[in-house]
PDB file of C-alpha atoms and ligand atoms in Angstrom:
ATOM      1  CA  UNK A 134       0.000   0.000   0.000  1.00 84.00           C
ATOM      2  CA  UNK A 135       1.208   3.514  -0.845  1.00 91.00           C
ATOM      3  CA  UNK A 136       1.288   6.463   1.483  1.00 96.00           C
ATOM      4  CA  UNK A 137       0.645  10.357   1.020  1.00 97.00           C
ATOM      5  CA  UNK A 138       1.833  12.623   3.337  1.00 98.00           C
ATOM      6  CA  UNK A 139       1.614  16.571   2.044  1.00 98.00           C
ATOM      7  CA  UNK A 140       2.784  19.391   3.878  1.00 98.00           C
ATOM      8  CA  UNK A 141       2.414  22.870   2.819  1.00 97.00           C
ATOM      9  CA  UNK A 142       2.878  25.950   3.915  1.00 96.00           C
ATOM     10  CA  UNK A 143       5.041  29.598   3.438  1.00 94.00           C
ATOM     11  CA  UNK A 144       8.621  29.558   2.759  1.00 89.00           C
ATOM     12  CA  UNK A 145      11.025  29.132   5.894  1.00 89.00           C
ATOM     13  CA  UNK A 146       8.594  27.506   7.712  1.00 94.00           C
ATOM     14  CA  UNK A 147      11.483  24.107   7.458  1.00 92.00           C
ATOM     15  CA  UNK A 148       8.963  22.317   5.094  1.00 94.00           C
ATOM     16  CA  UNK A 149      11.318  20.548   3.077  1.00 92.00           C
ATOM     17  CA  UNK A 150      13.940  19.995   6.248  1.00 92.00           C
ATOM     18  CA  UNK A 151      10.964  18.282   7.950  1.00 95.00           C
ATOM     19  CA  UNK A 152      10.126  16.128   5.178  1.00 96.00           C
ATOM     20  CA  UNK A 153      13.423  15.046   4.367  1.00 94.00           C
ATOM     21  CA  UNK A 154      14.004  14.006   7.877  1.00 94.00           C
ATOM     22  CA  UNK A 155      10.302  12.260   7.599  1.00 96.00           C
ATOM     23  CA  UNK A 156      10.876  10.649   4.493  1.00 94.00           C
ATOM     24  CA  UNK A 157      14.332   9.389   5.876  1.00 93.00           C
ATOM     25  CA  UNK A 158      11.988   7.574   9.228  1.00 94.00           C
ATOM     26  CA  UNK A 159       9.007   6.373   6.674  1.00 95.00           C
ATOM     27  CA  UNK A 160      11.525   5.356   3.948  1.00 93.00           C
ATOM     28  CA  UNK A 161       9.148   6.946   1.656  1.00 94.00           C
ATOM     29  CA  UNK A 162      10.288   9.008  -1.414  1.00 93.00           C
ATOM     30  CA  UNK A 163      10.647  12.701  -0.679  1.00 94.00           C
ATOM     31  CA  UNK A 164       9.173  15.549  -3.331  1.00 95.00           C
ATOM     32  CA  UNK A 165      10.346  18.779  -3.474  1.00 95.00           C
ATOM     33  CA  UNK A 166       7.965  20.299  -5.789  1.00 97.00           C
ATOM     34  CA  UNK A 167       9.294  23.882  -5.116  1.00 96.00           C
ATOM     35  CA  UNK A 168      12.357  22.608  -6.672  1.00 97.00           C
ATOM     36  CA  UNK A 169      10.611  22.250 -10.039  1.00 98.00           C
ATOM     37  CA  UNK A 170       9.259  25.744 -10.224  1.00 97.00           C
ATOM     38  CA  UNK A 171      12.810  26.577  -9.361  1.00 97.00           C
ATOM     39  CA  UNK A 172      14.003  24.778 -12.164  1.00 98.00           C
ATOM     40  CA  UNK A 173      11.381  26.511 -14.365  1.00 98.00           C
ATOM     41  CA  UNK A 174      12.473  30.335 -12.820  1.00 98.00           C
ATOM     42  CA  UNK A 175      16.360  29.164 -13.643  1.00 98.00           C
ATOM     43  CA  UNK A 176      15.178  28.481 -17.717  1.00 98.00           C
ATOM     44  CA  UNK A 177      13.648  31.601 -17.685  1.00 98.00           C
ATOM     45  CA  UNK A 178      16.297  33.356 -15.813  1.00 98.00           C
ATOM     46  CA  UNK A 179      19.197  31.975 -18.086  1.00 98.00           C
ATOM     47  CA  UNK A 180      17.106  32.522 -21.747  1.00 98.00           C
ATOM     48  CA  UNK A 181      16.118  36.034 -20.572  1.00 98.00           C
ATOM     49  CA  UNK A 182      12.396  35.261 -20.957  1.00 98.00           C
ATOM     50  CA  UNK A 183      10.078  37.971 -19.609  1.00 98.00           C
ATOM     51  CA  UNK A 184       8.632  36.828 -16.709  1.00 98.00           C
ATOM     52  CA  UNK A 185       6.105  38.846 -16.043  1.00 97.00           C
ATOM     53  CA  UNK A 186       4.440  38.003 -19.880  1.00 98.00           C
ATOM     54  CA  UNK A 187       2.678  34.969 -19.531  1.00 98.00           C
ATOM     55  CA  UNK A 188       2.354  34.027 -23.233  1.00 98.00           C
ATOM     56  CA  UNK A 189       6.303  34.098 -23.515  1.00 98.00           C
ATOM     57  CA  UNK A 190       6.606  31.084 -20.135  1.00 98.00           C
ATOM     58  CA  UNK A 191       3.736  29.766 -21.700  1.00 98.00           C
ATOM     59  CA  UNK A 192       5.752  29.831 -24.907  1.00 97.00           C
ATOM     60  CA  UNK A 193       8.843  28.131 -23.370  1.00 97.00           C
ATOM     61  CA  UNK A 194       7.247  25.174 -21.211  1.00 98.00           C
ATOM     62  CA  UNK A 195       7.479  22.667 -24.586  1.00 97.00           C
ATOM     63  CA  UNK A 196      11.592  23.221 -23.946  1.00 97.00           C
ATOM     64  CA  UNK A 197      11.915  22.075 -20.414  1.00 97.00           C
ATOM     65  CA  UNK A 198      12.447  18.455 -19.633  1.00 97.00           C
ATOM     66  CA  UNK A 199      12.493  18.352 -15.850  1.00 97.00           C
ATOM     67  CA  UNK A 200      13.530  15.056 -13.944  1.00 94.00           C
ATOM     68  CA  UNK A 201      14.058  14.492 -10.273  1.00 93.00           C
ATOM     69  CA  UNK A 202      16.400  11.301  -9.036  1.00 90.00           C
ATOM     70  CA  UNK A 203      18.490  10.271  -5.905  1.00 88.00           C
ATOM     71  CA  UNK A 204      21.508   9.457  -5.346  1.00 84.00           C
ATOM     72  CA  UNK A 205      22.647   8.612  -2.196  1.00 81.00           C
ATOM     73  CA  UNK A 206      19.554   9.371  -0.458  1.00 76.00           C
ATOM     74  CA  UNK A 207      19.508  13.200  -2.078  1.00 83.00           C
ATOM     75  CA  UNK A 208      16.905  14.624  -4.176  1.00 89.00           C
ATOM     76  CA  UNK A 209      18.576  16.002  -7.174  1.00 95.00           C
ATOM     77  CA  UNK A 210      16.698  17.494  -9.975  1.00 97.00           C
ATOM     78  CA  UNK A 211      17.643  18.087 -13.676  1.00 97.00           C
ATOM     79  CA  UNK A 212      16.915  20.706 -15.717  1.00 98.00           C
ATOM     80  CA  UNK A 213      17.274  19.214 -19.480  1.00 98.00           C
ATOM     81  CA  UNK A 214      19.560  16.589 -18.652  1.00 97.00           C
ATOM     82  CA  UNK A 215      21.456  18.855 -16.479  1.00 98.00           C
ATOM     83  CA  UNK A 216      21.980  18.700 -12.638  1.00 97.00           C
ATOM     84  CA  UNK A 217      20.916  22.211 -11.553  1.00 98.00           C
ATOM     85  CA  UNK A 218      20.051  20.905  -7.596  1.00 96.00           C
ATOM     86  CA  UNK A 219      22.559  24.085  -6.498  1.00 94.00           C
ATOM     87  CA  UNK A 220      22.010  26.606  -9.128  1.00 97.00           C
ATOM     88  CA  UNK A 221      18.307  26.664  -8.740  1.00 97.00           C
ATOM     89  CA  UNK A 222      18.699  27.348  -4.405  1.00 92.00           C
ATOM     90  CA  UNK A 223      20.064  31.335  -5.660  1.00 90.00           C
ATOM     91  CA  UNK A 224      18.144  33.858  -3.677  1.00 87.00           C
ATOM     92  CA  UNK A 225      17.033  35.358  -7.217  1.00 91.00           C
ATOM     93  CA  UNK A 226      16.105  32.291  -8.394  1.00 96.00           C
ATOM     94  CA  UNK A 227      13.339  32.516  -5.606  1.00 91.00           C
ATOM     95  CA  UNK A 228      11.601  34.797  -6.847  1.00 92.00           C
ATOM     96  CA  UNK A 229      11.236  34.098 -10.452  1.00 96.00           C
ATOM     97  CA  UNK A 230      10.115  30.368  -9.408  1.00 96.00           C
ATOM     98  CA  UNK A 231       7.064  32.582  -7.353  1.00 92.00           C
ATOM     99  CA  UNK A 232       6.178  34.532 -10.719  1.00 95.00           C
ATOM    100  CA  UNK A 233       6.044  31.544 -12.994  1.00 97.00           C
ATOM    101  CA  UNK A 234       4.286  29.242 -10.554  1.00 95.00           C
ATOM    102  CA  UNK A 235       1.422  31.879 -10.933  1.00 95.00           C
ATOM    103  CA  UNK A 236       0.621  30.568 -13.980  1.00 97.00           C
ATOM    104  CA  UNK A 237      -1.894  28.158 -14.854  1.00 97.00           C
ATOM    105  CA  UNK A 238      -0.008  26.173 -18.106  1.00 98.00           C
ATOM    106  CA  UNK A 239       3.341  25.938 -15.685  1.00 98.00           C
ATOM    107  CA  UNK A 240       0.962  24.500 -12.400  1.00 97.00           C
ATOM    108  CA  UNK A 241      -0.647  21.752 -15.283  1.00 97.00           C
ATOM    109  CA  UNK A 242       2.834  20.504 -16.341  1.00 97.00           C
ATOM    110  CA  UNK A 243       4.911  20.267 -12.842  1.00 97.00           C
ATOM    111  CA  UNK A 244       1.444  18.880 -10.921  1.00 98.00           C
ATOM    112  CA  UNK A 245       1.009  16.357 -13.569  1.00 96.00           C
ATOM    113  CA  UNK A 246       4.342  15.356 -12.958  1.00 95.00           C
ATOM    114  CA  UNK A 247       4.278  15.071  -9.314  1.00 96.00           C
ATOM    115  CA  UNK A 248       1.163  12.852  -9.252  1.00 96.00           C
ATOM    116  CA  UNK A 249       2.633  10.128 -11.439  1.00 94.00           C
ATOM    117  CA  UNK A 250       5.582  10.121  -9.010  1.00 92.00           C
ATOM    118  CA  UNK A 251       2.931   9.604  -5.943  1.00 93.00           C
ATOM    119  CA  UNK A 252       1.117   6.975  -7.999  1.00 93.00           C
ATOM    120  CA  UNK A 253       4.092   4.669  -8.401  1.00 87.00           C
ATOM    121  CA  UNK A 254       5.179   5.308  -4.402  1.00 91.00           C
ATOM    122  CA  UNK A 255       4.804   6.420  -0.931  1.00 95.00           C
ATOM    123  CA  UNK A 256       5.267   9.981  -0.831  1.00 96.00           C
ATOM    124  CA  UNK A 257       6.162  12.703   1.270  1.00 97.00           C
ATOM    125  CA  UNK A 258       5.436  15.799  -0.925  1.00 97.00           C
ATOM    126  CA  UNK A 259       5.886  19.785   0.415  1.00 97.00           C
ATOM    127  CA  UNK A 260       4.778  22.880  -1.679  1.00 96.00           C
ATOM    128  CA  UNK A 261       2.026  25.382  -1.273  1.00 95.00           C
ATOM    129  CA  UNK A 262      -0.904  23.260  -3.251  1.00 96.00           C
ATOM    130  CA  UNK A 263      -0.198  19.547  -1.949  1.00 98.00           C
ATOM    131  CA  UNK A 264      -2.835  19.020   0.364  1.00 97.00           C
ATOM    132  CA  UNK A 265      -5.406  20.966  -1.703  1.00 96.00           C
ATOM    133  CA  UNK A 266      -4.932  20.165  -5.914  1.00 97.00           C
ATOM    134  CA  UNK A 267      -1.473  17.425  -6.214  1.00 98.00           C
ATOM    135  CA  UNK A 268      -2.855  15.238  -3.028  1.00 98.00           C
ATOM    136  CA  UNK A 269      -6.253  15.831  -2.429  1.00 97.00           C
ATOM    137  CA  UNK A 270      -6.527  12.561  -0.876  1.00 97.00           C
ATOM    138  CA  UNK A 271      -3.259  12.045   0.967  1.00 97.00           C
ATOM    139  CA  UNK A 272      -3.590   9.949   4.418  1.00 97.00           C
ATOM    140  CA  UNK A 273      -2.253  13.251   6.305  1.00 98.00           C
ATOM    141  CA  UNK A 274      -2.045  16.677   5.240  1.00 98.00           C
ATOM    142  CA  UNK A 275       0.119  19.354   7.350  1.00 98.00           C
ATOM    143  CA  UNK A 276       0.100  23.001   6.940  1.00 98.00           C
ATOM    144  CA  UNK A 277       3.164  24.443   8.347  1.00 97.00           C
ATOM    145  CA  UNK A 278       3.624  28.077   9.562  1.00 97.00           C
ATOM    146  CA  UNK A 279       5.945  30.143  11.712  1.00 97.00           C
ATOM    147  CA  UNK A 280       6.526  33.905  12.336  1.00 96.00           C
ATOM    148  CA  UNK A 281       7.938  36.230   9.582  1.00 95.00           C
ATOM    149  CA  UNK A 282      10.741  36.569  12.007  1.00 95.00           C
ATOM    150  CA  UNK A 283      11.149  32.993  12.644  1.00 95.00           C
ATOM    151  CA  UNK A 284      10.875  32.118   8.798  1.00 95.00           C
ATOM    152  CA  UNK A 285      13.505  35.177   7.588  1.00 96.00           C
ATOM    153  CA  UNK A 286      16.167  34.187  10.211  1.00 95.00           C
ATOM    154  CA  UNK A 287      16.261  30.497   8.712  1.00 92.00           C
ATOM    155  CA  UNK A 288      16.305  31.552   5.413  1.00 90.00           C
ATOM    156  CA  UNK A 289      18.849  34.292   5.962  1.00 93.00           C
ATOM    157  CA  UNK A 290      21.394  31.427   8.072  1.00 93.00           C
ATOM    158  CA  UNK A 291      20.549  28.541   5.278  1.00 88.00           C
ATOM    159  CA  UNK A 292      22.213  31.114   2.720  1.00 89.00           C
ATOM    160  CA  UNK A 293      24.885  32.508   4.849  1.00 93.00           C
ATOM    161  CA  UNK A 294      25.876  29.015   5.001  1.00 92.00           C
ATOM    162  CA  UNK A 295      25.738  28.504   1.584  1.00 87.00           C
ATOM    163  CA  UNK A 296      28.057  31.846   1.036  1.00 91.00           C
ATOM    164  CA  UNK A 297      25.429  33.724  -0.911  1.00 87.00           C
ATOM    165  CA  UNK A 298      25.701  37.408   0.551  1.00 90.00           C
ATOM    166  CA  UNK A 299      22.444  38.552   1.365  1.00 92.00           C
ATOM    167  CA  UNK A 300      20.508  41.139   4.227  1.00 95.00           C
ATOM    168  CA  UNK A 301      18.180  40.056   6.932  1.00 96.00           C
ATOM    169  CA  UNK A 302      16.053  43.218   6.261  1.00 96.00           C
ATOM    170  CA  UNK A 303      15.948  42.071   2.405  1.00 95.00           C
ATOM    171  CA  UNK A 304      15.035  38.693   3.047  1.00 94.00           C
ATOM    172  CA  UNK A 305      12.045  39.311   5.269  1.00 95.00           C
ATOM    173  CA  UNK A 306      11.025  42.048   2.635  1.00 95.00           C
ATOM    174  CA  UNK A 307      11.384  39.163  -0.511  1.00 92.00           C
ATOM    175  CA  UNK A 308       9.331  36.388   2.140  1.00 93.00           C
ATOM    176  CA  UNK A 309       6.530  38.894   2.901  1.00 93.00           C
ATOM    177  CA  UNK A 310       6.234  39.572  -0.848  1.00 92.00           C
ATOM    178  CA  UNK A 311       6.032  35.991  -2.083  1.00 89.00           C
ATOM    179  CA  UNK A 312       4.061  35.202   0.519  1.00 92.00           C
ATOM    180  CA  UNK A 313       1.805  37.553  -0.414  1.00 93.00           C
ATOM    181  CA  UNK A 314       1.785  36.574  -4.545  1.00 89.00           C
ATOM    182  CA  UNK A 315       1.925  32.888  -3.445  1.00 90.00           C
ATOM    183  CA  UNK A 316      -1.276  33.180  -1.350  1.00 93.00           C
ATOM    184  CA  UNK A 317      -2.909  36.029  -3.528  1.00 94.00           C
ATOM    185  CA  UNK A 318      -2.415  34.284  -6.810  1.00 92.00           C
ATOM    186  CA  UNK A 319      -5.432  32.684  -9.524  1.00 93.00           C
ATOM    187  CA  UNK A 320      -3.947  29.381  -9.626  1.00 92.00           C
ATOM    188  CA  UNK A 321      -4.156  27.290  -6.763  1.00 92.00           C
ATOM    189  CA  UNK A 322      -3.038  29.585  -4.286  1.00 93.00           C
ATOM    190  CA  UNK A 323      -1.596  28.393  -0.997  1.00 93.00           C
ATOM    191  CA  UNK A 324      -4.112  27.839   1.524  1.00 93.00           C
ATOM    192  CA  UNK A 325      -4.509  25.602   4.070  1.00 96.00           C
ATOM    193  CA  UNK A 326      -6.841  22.504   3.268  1.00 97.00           C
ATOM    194  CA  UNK A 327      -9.933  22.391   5.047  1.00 97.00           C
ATOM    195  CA  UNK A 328      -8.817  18.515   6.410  1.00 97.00           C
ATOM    196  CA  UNK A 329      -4.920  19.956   6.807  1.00 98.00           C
ATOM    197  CA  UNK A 330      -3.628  19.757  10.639  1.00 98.00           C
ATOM    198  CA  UNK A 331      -2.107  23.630  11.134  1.00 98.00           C
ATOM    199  CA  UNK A 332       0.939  23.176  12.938  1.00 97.00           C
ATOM    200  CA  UNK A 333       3.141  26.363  14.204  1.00 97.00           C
ATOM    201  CA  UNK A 334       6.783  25.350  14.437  1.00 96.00           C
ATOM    202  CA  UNK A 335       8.417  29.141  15.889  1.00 96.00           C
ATOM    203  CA  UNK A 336       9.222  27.763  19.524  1.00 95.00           C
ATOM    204  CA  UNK A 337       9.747  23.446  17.728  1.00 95.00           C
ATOM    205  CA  UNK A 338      13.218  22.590  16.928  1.00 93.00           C
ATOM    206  CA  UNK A 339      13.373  20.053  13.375  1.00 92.00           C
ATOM    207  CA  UNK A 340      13.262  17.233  15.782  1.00 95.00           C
ATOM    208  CA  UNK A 341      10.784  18.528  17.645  1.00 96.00           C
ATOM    209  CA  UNK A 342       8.265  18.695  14.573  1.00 96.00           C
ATOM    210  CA  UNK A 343       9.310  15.496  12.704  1.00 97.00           C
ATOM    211  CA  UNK A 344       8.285  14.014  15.986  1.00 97.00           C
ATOM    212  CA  UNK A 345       4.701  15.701  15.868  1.00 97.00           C
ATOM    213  CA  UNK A 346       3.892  14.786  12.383  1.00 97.00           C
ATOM    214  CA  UNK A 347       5.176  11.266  13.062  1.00 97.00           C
ATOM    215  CA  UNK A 348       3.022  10.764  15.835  1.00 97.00           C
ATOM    216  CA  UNK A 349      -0.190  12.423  14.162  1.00 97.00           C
ATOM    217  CA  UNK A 350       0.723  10.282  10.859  1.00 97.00           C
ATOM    218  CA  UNK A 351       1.359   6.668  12.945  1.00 95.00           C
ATOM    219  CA  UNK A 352      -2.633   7.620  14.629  1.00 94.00           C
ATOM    220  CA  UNK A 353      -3.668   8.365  11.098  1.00 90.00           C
ATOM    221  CA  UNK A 354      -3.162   5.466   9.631  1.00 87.00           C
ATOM    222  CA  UNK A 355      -3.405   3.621  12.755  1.00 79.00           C
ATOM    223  CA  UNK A 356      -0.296   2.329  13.971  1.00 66.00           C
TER     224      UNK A 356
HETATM  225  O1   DC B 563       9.287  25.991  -1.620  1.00 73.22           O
HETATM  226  P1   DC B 563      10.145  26.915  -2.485  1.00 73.22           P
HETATM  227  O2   DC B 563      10.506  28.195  -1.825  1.00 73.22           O
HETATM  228  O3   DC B 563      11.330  26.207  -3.042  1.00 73.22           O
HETATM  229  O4   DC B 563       9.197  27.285  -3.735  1.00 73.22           O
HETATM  230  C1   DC B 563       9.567  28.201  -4.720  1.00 73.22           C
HETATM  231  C2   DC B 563       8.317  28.885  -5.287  1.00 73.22           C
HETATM  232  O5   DC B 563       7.536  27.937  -6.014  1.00 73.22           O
HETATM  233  C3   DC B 563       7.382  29.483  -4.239  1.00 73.22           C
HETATM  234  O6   DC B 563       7.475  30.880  -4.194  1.00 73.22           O
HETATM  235  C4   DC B 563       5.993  29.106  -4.681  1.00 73.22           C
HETATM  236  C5   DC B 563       6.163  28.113  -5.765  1.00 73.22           C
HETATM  237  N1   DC B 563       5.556  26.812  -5.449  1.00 73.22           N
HETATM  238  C6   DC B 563       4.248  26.619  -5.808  1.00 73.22           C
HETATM  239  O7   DC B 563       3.608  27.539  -6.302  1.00 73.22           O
HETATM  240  N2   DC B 563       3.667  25.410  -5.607  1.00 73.22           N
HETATM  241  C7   DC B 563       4.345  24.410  -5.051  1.00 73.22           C
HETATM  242  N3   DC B 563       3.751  23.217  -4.885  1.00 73.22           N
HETATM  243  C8   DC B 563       5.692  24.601  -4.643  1.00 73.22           C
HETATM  244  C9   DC B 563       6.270  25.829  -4.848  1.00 73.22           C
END
């Protein structure tokens, strides 16, 4: 039998730290689907398409071959036959993966995607639309949140550590403004699904929540 497990929510709220660390316990695959929107924002970023005009994304979509793998327990994902796992984590990259998820031809092609993945395994998928259009059904859905303090300090340490050079002040600016397109937008915008289980993780370390989704998954499916 194959599991779902979705968990959505804003950006920094540890979504995909969580469900790596989940997926790791279950042994189910993991899904990054922000990761694929990235991959999308990087195409357009390196072909100079205009972002903002839909018809020219729209346009491109027919170009982009987009394949996620493991190896050694990582999620990589190419970007026509290319690994582009770092490239796409950029702090620009961020934001052009929020403008072209807003539209409806890019949503069809990465969603479709991500369901045939969750049809051939047990999943544990994180976006902003799992629980409500990719999963509708999953066994457990989890909407994530945090403070915009909370959220902007992880972000701002994840890319320190990376060595990108970047402002606190700038990223809570950029996470308030996605936030707001991501939740604002026509196309499934992020919600929280009326069956989701809203969990705030400002004061949880990653342990902390894995071990709170665990538990509320195991009584789920009844274990
Ligand atoms: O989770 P992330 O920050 O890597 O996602 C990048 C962008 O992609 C985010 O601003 C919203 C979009 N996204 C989406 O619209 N739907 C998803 N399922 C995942 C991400």
């Amino acid at each position: 039998m194959n599991y779902k497990i979705a968990i959505d929510g804003p950006s920094g709220t540890g979504k995909s730290t969580t469900a790596k660390l989940l997926a790791k316990e279950l042994s189910f695959i993991y899904i990054d689907t922000g990761a694929m929107y990235r991959a999308v924002g990087l195409y357009c970023y390196r072909n100079n398409i205009d972002i903002d005009n839909e018809e020219q994304v729209k346009s491109i979509l027919n170009n982009i071959d987009i394949n996620i793998f493991y190896k050694e327990g990582n999620q990589e994902i190419e970007l026509n036959n290319e690994i582009v796992s770092k490239e796409i984590r950029e702090n620009h990259i961020s934001n052009y993966a929020s403008v072209v998820s807003q539209y409806k031809d890019v949503r069809e092609k990465l969603v479709n995607i991500q369901q045939n993945m969750a049809k051939k395994n047990s999943v544990i998928m994180d976006g902003r639309d799992i629980g409500t259009v990719v999963l509708p059904d999953a066994d457990l859905k989890i909407y994530l949140v945090a403070s915009d303090e909370v959220r902007a300090e992880r972000r701002y340490k994840e890319l320190i550590e990376k060595g990108q050079d970047v402002k606190l002040e700038d990223i809570l600016k950029e996470l308030k403004e996605r936030d707001y397109r991501d939740s604002h937008r026509e196309n499934s915008p992020l919600k929280k699904a009326d069956d989701a289980v809203e969990l705030d993780n400002s004061n949880l370390s990653r342990e902390e929540t894995v071990k709170k989704i665990l538990e509320l998954f195991n009584k789920k499916v009844g274990k």
